[in-house]
mmCIF file of C-alpha atoms in Angstrom:
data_model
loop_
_atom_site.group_PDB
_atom_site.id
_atom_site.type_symbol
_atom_site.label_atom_id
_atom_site.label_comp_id
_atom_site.label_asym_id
_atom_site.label_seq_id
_atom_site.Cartn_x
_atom_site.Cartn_y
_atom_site.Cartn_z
ATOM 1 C CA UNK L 1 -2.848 159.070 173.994
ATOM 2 C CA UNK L 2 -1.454 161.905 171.663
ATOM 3 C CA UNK L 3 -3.316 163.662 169.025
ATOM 4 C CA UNK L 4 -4.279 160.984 166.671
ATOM 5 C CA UNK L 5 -6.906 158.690 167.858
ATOM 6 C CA UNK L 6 -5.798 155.231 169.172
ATOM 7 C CA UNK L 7 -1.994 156.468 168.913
ATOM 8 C CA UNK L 8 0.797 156.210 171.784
ATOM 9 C CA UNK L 9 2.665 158.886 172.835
ATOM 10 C CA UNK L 10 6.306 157.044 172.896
ATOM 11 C CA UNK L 11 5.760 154.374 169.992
ATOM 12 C CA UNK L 12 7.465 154.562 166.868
ATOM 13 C CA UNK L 13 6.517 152.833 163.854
ATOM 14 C CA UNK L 14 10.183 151.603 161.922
ATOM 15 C CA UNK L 15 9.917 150.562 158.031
ATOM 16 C CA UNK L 16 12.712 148.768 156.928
ATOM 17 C CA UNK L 17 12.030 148.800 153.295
ATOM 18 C CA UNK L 18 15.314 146.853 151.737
ATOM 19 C CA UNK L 19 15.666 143.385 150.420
ATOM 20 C CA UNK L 20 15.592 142.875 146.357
ATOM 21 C CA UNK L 21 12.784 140.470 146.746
ATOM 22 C CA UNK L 22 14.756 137.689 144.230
ATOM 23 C CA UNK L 23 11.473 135.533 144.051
ATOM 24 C CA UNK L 24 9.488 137.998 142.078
ATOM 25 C CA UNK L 25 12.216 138.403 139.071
ATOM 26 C CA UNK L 26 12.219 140.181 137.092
ATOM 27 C CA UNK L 27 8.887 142.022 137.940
ATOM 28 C CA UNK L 28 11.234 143.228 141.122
ATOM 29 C CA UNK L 29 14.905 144.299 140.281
ATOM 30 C CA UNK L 30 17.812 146.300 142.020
ATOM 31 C CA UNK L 31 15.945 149.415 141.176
ATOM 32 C CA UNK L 32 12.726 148.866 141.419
ATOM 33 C CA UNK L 33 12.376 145.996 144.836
ATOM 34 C CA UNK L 34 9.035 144.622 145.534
ATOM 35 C CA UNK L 35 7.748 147.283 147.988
ATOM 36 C CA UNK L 36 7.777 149.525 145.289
ATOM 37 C CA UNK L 37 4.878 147.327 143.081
ATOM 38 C CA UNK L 38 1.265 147.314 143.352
ATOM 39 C CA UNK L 39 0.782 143.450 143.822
ATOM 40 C CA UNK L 40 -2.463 143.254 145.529
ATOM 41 C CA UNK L 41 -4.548 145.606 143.124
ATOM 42 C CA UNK L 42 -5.071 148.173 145.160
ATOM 43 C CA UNK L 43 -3.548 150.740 142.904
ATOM 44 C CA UNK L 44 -1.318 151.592 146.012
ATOM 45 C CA UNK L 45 2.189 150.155 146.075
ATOM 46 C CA UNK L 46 3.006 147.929 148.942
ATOM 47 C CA UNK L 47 5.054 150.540 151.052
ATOM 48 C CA UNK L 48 2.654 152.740 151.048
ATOM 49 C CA UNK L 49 -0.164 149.916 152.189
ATOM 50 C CA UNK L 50 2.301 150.131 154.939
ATOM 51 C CA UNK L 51 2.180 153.434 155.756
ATOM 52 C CA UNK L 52 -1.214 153.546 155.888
ATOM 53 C CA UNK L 53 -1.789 150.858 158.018
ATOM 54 C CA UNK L 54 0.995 152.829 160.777
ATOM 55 C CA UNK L 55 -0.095 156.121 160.485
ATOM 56 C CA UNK L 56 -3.079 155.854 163.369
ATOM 57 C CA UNK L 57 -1.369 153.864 165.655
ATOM 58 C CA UNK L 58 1.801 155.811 165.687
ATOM 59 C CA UNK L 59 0.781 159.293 163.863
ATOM 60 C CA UNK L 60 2.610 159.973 160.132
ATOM 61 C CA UNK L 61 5.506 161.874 162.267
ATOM 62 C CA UNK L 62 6.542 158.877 164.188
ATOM 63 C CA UNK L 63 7.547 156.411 161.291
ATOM 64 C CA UNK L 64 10.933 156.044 160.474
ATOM 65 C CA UNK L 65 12.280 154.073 157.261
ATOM 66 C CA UNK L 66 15.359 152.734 156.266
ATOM 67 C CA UNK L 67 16.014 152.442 152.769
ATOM 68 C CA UNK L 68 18.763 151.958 150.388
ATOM 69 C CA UNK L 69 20.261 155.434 148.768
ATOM 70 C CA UNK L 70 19.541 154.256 145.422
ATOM 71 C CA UNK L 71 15.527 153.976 146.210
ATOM 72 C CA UNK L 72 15.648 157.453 148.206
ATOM 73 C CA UNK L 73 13.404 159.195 145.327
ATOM 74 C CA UNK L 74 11.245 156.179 145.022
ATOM 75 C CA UNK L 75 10.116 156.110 148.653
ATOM 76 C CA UNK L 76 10.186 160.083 149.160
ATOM 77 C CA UNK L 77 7.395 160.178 146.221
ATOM 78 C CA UNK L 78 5.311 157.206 147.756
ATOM 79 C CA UNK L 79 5.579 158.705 151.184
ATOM 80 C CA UNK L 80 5.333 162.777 151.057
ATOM 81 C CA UNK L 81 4.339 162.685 154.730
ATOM 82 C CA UNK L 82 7.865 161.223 155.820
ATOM 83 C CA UNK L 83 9.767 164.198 157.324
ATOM 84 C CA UNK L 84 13.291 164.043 156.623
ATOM 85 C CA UNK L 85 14.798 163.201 160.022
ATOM 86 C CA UNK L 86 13.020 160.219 159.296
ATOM 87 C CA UNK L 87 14.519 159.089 156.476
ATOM 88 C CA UNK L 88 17.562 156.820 157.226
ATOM 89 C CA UNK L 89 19.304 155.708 154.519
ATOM 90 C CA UNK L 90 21.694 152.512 154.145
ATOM 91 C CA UNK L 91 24.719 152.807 151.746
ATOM 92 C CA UNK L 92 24.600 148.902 151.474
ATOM 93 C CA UNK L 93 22.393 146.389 152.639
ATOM 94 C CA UNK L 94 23.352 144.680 155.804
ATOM 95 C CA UNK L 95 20.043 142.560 156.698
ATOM 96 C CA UNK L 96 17.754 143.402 159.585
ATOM 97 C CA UNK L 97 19.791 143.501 162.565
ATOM 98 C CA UNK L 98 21.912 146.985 161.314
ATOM 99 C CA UNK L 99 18.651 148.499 159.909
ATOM 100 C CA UNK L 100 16.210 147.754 162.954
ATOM 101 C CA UNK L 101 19.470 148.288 165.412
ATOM 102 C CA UNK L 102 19.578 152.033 163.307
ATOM 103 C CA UNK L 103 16.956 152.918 163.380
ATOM 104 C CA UNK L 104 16.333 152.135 167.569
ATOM 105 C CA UNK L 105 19.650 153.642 168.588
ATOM 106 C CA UNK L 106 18.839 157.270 166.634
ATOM 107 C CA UNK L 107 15.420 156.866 168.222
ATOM 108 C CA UNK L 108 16.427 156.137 171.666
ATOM 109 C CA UNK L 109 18.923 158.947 171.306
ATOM 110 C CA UNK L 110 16.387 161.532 170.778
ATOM 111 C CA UNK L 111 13.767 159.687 173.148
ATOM 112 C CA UNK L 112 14.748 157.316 175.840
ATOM 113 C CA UNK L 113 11.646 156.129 176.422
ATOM 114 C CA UNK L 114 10.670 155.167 172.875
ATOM 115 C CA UNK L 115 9.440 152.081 172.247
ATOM 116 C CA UNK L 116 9.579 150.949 168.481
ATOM 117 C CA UNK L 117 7.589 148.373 166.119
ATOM 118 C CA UNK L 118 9.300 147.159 163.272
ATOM 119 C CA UNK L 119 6.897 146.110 160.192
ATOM 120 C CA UNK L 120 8.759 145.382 156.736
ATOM 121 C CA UNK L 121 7.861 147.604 153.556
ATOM 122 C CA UNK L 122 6.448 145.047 151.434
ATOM 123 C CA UNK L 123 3.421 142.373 153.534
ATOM 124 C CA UNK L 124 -0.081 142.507 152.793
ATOM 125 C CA UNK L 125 -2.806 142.818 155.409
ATOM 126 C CA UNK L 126 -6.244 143.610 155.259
ATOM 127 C CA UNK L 127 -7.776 143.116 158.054
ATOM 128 C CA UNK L 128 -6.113 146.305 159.414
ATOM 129 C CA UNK L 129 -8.730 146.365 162.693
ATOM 130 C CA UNK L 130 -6.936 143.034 163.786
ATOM 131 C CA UNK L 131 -3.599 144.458 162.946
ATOM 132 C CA UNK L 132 -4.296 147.674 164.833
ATOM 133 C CA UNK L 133 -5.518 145.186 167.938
ATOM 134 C CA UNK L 134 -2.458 142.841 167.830
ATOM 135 C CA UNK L 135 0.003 145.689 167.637
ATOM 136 C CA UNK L 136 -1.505 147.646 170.862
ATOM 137 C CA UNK L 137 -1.376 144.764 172.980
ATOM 138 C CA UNK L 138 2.491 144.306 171.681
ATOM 139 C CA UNK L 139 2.877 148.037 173.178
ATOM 140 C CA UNK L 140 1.643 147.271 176.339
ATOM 141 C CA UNK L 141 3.948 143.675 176.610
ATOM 142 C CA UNK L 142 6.494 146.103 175.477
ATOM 143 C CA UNK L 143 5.939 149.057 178.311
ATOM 144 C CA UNK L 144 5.916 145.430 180.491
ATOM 145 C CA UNK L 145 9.740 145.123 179.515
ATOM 146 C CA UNK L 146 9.474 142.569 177.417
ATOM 147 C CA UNK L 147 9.918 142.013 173.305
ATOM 148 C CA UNK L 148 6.906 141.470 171.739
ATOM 149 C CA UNK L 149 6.539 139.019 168.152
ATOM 150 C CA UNK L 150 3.175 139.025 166.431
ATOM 151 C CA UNK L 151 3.143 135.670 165.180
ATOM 152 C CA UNK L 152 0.238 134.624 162.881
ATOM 153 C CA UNK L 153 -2.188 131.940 163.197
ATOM 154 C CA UNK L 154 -1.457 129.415 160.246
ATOM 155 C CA UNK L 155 -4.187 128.758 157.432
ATOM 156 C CA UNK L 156 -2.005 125.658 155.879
ATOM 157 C CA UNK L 157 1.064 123.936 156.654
ATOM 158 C CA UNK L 158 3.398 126.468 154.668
ATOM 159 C CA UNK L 159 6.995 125.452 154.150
ATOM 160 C CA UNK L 160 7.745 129.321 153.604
ATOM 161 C CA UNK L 161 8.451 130.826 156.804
ATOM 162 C CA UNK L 162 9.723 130.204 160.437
ATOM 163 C CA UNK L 163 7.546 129.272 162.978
ATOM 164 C CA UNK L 164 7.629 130.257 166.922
ATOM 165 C CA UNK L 165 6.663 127.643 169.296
ATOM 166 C CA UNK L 166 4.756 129.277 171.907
ATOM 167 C CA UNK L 167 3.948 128.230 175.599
ATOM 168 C CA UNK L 168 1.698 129.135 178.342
ATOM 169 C CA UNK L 169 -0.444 132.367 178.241
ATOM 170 C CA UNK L 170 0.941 135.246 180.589
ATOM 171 C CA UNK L 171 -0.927 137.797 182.451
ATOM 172 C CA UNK L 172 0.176 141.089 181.257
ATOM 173 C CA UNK L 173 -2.116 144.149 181.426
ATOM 174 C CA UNK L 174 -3.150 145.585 178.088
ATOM 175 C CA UNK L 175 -1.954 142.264 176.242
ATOM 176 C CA UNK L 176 -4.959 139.609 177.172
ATOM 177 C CA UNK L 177 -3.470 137.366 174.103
ATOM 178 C CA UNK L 178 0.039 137.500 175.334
ATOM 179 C CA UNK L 179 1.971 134.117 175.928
ATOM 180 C CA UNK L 180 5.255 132.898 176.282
ATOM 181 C CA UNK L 181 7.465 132.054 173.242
ATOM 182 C CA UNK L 182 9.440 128.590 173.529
ATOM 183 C CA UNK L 183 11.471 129.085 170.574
ATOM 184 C CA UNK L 184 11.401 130.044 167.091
ATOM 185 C CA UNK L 185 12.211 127.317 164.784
ATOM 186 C CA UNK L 186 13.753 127.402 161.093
ATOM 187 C CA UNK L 187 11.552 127.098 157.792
ATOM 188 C CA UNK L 188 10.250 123.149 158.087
ATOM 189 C CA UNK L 189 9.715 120.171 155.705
ATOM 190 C CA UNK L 190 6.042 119.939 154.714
ATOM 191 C CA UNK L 191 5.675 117.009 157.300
ATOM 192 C CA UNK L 192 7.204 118.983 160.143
ATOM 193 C CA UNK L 193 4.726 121.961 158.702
ATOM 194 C CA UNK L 194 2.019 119.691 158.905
ATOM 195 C CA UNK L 195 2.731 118.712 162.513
ATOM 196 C CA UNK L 196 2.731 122.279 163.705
ATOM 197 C CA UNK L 197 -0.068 123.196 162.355
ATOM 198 C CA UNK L 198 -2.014 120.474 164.006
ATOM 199 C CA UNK L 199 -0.185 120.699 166.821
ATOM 200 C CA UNK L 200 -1.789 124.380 167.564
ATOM 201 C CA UNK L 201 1.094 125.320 169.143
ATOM 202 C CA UNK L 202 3.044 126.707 166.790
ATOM 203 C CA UNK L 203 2.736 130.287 164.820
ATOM 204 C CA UNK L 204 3.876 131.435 161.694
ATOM 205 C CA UNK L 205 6.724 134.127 162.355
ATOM 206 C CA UNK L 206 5.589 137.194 160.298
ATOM 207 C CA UNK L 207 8.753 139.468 161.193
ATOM 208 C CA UNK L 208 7.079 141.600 163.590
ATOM 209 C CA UNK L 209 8.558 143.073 166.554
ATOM 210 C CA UNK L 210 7.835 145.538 168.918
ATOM 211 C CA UNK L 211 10.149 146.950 172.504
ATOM 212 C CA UNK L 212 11.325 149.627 173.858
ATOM 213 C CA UNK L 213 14.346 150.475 171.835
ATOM 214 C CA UNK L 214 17.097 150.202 175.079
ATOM 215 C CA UNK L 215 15.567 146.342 175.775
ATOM 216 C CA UNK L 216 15.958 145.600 171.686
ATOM 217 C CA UNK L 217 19.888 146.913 171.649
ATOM 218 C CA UNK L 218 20.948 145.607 175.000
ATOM 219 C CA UNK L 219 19.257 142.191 174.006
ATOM 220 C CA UNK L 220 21.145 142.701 170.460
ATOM 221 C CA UNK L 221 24.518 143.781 172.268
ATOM 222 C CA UNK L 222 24.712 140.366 173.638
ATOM 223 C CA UNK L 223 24.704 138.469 171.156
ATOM 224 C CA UNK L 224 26.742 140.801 168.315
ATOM 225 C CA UNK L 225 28.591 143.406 170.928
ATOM 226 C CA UNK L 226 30.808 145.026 167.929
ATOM 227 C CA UNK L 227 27.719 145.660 165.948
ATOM 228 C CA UNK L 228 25.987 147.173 168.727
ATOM 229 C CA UNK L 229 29.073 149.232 169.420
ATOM 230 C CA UNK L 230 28.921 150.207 165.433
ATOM 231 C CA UNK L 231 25.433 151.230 165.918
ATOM 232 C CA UNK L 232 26.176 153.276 169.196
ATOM 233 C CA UNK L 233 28.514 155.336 167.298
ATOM 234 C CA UNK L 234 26.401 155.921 164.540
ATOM 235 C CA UNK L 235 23.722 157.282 166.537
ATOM 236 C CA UNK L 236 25.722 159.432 168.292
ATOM 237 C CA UNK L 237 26.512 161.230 165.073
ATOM 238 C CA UNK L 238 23.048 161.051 163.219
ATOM 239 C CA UNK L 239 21.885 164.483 163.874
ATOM 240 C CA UNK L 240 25.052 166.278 163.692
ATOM 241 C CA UNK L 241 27.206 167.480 161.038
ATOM 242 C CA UNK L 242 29.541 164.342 161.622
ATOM 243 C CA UNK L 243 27.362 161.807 160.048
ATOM 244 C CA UNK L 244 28.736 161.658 156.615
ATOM 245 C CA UNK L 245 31.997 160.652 157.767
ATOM 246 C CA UNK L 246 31.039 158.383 160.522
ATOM 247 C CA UNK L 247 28.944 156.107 158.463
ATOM 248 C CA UNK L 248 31.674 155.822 155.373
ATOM 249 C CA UNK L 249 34.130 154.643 158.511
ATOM 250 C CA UNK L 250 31.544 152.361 160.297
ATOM 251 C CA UNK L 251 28.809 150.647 158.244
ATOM 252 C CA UNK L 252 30.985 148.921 156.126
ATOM 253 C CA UNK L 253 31.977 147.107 158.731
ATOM 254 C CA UNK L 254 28.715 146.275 160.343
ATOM 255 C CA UNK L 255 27.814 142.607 160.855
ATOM 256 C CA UNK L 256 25.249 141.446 158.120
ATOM 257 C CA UNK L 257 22.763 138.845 160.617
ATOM 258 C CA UNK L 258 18.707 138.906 160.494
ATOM 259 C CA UNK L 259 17.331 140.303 163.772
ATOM 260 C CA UNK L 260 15.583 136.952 164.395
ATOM 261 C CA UNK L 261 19.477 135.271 165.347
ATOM 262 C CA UNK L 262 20.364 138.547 167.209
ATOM 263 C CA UNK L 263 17.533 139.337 169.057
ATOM 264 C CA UNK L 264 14.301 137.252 168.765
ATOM 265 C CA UNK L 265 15.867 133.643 168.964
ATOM 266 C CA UNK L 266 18.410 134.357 172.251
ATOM 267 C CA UNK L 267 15.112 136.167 173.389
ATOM 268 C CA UNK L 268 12.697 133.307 173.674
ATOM 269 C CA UNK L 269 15.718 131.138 175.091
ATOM 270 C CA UNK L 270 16.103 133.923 178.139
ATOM 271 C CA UNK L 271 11.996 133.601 178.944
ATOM 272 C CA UNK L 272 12.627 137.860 177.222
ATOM 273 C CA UNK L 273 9.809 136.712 174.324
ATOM 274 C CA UNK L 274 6.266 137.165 174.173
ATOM 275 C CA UNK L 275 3.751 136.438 171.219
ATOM 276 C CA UNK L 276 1.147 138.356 170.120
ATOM 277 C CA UNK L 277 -0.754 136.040 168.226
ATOM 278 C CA UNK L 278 -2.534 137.686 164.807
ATOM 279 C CA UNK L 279 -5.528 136.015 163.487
ATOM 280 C CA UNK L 280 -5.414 138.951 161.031
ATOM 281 C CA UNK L 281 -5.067 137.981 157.441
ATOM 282 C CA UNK L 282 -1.247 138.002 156.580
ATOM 283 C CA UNK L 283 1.280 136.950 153.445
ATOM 284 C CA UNK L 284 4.689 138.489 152.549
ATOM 285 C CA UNK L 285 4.032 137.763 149.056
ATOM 286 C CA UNK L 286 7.420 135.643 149.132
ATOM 287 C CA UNK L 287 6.325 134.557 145.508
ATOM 288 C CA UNK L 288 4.159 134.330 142.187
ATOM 289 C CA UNK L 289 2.446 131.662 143.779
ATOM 290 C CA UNK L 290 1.405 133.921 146.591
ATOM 291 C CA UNK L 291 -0.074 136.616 144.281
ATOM 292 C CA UNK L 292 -1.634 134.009 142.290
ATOM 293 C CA UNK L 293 -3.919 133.243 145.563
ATOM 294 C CA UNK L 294 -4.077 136.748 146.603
ATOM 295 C CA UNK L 295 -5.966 137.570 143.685
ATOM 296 C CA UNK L 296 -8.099 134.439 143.311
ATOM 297 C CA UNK L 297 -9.270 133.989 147.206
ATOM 298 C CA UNK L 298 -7.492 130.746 146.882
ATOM 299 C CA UNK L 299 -10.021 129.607 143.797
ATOM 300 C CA UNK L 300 -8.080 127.657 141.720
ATOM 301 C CA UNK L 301 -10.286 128.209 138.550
ATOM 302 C CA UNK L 302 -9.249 132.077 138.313
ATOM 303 C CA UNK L 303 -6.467 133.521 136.366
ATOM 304 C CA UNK L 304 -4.911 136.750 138.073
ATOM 305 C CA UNK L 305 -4.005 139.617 135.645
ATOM 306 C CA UNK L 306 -2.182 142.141 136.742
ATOM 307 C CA UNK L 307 -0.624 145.128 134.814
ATOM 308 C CA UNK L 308 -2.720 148.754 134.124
ATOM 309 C CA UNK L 309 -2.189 148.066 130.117
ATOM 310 C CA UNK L 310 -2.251 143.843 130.190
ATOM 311 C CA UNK L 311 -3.628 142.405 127.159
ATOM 312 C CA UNK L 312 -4.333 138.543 127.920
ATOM 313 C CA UNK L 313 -6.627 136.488 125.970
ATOM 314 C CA UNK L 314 -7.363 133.116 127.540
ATOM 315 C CA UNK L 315 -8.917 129.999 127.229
ATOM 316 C CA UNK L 316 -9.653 127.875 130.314
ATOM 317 C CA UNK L 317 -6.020 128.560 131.668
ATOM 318 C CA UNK L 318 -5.418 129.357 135.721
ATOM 319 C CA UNK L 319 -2.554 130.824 137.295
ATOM 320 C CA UNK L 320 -1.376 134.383 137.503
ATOM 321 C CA UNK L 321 0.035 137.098 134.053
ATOM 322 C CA UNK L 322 1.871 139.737 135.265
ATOM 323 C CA UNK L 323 2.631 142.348 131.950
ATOM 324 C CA UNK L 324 4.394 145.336 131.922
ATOM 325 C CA UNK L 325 4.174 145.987 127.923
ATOM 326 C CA UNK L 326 1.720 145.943 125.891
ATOM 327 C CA UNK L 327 2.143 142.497 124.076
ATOM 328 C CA UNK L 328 -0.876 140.352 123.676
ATOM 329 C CA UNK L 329 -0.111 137.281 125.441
ATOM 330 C CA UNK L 330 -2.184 134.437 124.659
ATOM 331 C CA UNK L 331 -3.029 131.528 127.077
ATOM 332 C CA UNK L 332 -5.045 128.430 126.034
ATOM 333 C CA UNK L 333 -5.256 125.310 128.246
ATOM 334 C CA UNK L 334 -2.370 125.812 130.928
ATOM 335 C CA UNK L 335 -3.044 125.533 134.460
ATOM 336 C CA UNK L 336 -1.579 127.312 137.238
ATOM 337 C CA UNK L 337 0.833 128.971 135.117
ATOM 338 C CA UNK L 338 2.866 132.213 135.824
ATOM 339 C CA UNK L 339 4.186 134.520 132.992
ATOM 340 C CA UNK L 340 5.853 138.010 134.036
ATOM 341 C CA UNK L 341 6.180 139.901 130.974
ATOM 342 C CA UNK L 342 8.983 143.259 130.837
ATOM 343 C CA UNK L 343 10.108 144.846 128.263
ATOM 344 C CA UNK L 344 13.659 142.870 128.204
ATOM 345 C CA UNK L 345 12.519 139.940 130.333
ATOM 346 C CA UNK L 346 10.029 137.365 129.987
ATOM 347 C CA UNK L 347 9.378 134.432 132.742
ATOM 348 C CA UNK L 348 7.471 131.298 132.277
ATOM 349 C CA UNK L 349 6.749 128.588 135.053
ATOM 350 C CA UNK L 350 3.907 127.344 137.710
ATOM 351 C CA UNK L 351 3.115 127.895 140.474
ATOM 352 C CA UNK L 352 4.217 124.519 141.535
ATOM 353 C CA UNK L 353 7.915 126.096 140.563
ATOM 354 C CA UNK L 354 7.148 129.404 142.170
ATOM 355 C CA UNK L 355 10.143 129.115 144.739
ATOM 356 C CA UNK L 356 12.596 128.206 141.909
ATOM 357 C CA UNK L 357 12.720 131.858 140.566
ATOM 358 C CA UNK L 358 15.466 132.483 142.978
ATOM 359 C CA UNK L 359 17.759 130.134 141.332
ATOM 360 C CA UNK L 360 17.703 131.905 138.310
ATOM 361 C CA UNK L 361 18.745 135.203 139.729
ATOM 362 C CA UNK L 362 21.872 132.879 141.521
ATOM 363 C CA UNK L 363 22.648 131.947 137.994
ATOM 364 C CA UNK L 364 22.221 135.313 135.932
ATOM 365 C CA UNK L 365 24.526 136.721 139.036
ATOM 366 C CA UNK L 366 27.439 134.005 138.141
ATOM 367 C CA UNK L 367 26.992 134.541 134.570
ATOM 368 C CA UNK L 368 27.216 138.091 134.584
ATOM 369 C CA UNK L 369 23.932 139.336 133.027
ATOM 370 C CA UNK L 370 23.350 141.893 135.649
ATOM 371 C CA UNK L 371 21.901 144.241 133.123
ATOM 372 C CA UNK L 372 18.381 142.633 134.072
ATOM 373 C CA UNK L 373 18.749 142.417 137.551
#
């Protein structure tokens, strides 16, 4: 144990906080993604509900986060803690194989033994007791040599997320939970959904993965061996004076895969996975919809207003308003609706729809209007 209570001495907490978050448009744009919003009313924006829930299990000088240049400022404000060596910055986005893969090969660099949890920027949990419990048992199946995936009990049959199909339970000290993942399995129809979930043995995939950095890369070398050799070289040159010019000549070239194909998939088929399961309150707040139940404990007689100036008169209406001006917006008889109101964008839909949202940042992309992305 180090200095701050329930912390480990070699574990690193990584933040990758990237990723547009194309669902919420247009409360979340280029320059201002969805880790950078309040969405749970907490008056805290969801990065640093992150870094709060890290800081005692890894102490505030052990988490690292990769970010994109252009939200540099942004994060350096919400996080005055984060010491500089610490801040690892992507010129573009290249999903979360490059930005995990960084972030461990700088890290093992400077420690060999570290062993690193990687927790995305912008999830709510608030049962942080159960968090705090789930991720010290992933430690110790870490320290055991394996990878370690929280994966979270499911509360409905959500056609949302992967799942991980999990097998028997394992004895590994320090991990009493542990077992042994099977596979992880794509984003399901609602009757394959509903099959899992009855099944009990299948977890929702929350994105959550914790090893000792050298087991992550060699694991990630297999399966992508120029991207770990990209990686290699640009940890060699992260603390020097070189790094400027090694990352203009490398990460351009980097392979753009999600960690879960790299490492977490070829994993669980080598018998290298182990769940953690969390029966901790979790949601990645993939959508209106999701902040619509956040807000009314899944009641669906409540209307969720967020926005510190939102003026909203309604009149038995449900669903979730969202303002960022100060325009009245009236609402009388419309259930589960969603209006996000910005100063040069308004959306309208349901719920129902919530998922759609994407489709109309595809189509403002093709038709050129990137002015309010």
């Amino acid at each position: 144990m180090s200095q701050h209570e329930g912390s480990f001495d070699n574990f690193y907490s990584v933040i990758p906080a990237g990723g547009i978050g194309s669902r919420l448009w247009p409360l979340s744009r280029a320059d201002a993604p969805k880790f950078l919003h309040d969405l749970t009313g907490s008056g805290q924006t969801l990065l640093r509900d992150t870094w709060d829930r890290l800081a005692p299990l890894s102490g505030p000088d052990r988490i690292m986060v990769v970010t994109g240049r252009a939200h540099r400022a942004a994060v350096e404000k919400q996080l005055p803690e984060l010491s500089d060596p610490n801040v690892v910055l992507e010129s573009e986005p290249k999903d979360s194989s490059a930005a995990i893969g960084l972030a461990a090969a700088i890290l093992l660099k400077r420690d060999p033994d570290v062993i690193i949890g990687s927790f995305a920027a912008d999830h709510v949990i608030r049962d942080i007791r159960g968090f705090r419990r789930s991720v010290r048992e992933s430690i110790a199946v870490a320290n055991a040599g394996f990878i370690a995936a929280i994966g979270i009990t499911p509360t409905e049959p959500a056609i949302g997320f992967g799942y991980i199909h999990c097998g028997a339970a394992l004895n590994i000290e320090g991990a009493p939970s542990a077992i042994g993942a099977k596979s992880f399995v794509e984003k399901p129809n609602f009757e394959t959904a509903q099959s899992y979930v009855a099944s009990g043995d299948y977890l929702w995939n929350g994105g959550m993965f914790i090893s000792r950095a050298d087991v992550l890369l060699e694991q990630l070398g297999k399966a992508e061996p120029d991207l770990l050799d990209g990686l290699t070289q640009l940890a060699e040159a992260w603390d020097t004076p070189q790094r400027g010019a090694v990352v203009d000549a490398v990460w351009p070239h980097l392979a753009k895969i999600a960690i879960d194909y790299t490492v977490a998939e070829p994993a669980a088929a080598e018998g290298k996975l182990v769940v953690v399961p969390g029966d901790f309150d979790w949601d990645d707040v993939g959508d209106f919809a999701s902040i619509a139940k956040l807000h009314s404990g899944g009641r669906k007689s409540d209307l969720a207003i967020l926005g510190e100036n939102a003026r909203v008169l309604a009149d038995k209406s449900t669903g979730v308003v969202i303002s960022q001006t100060d325009r009245l917006i009236s609402l009388i008889g419309v259930n589960d609706i969603v209006v996000v109101d910005t100063p040069d964008a308004l959306l309208v839909t349901t719920t129902a729809n919530a998922q759609r949202v994407k489709s109309v940042v595809d189509a403002l992309k093709i038709s050129g209007r990137s002015d309010v992305l």
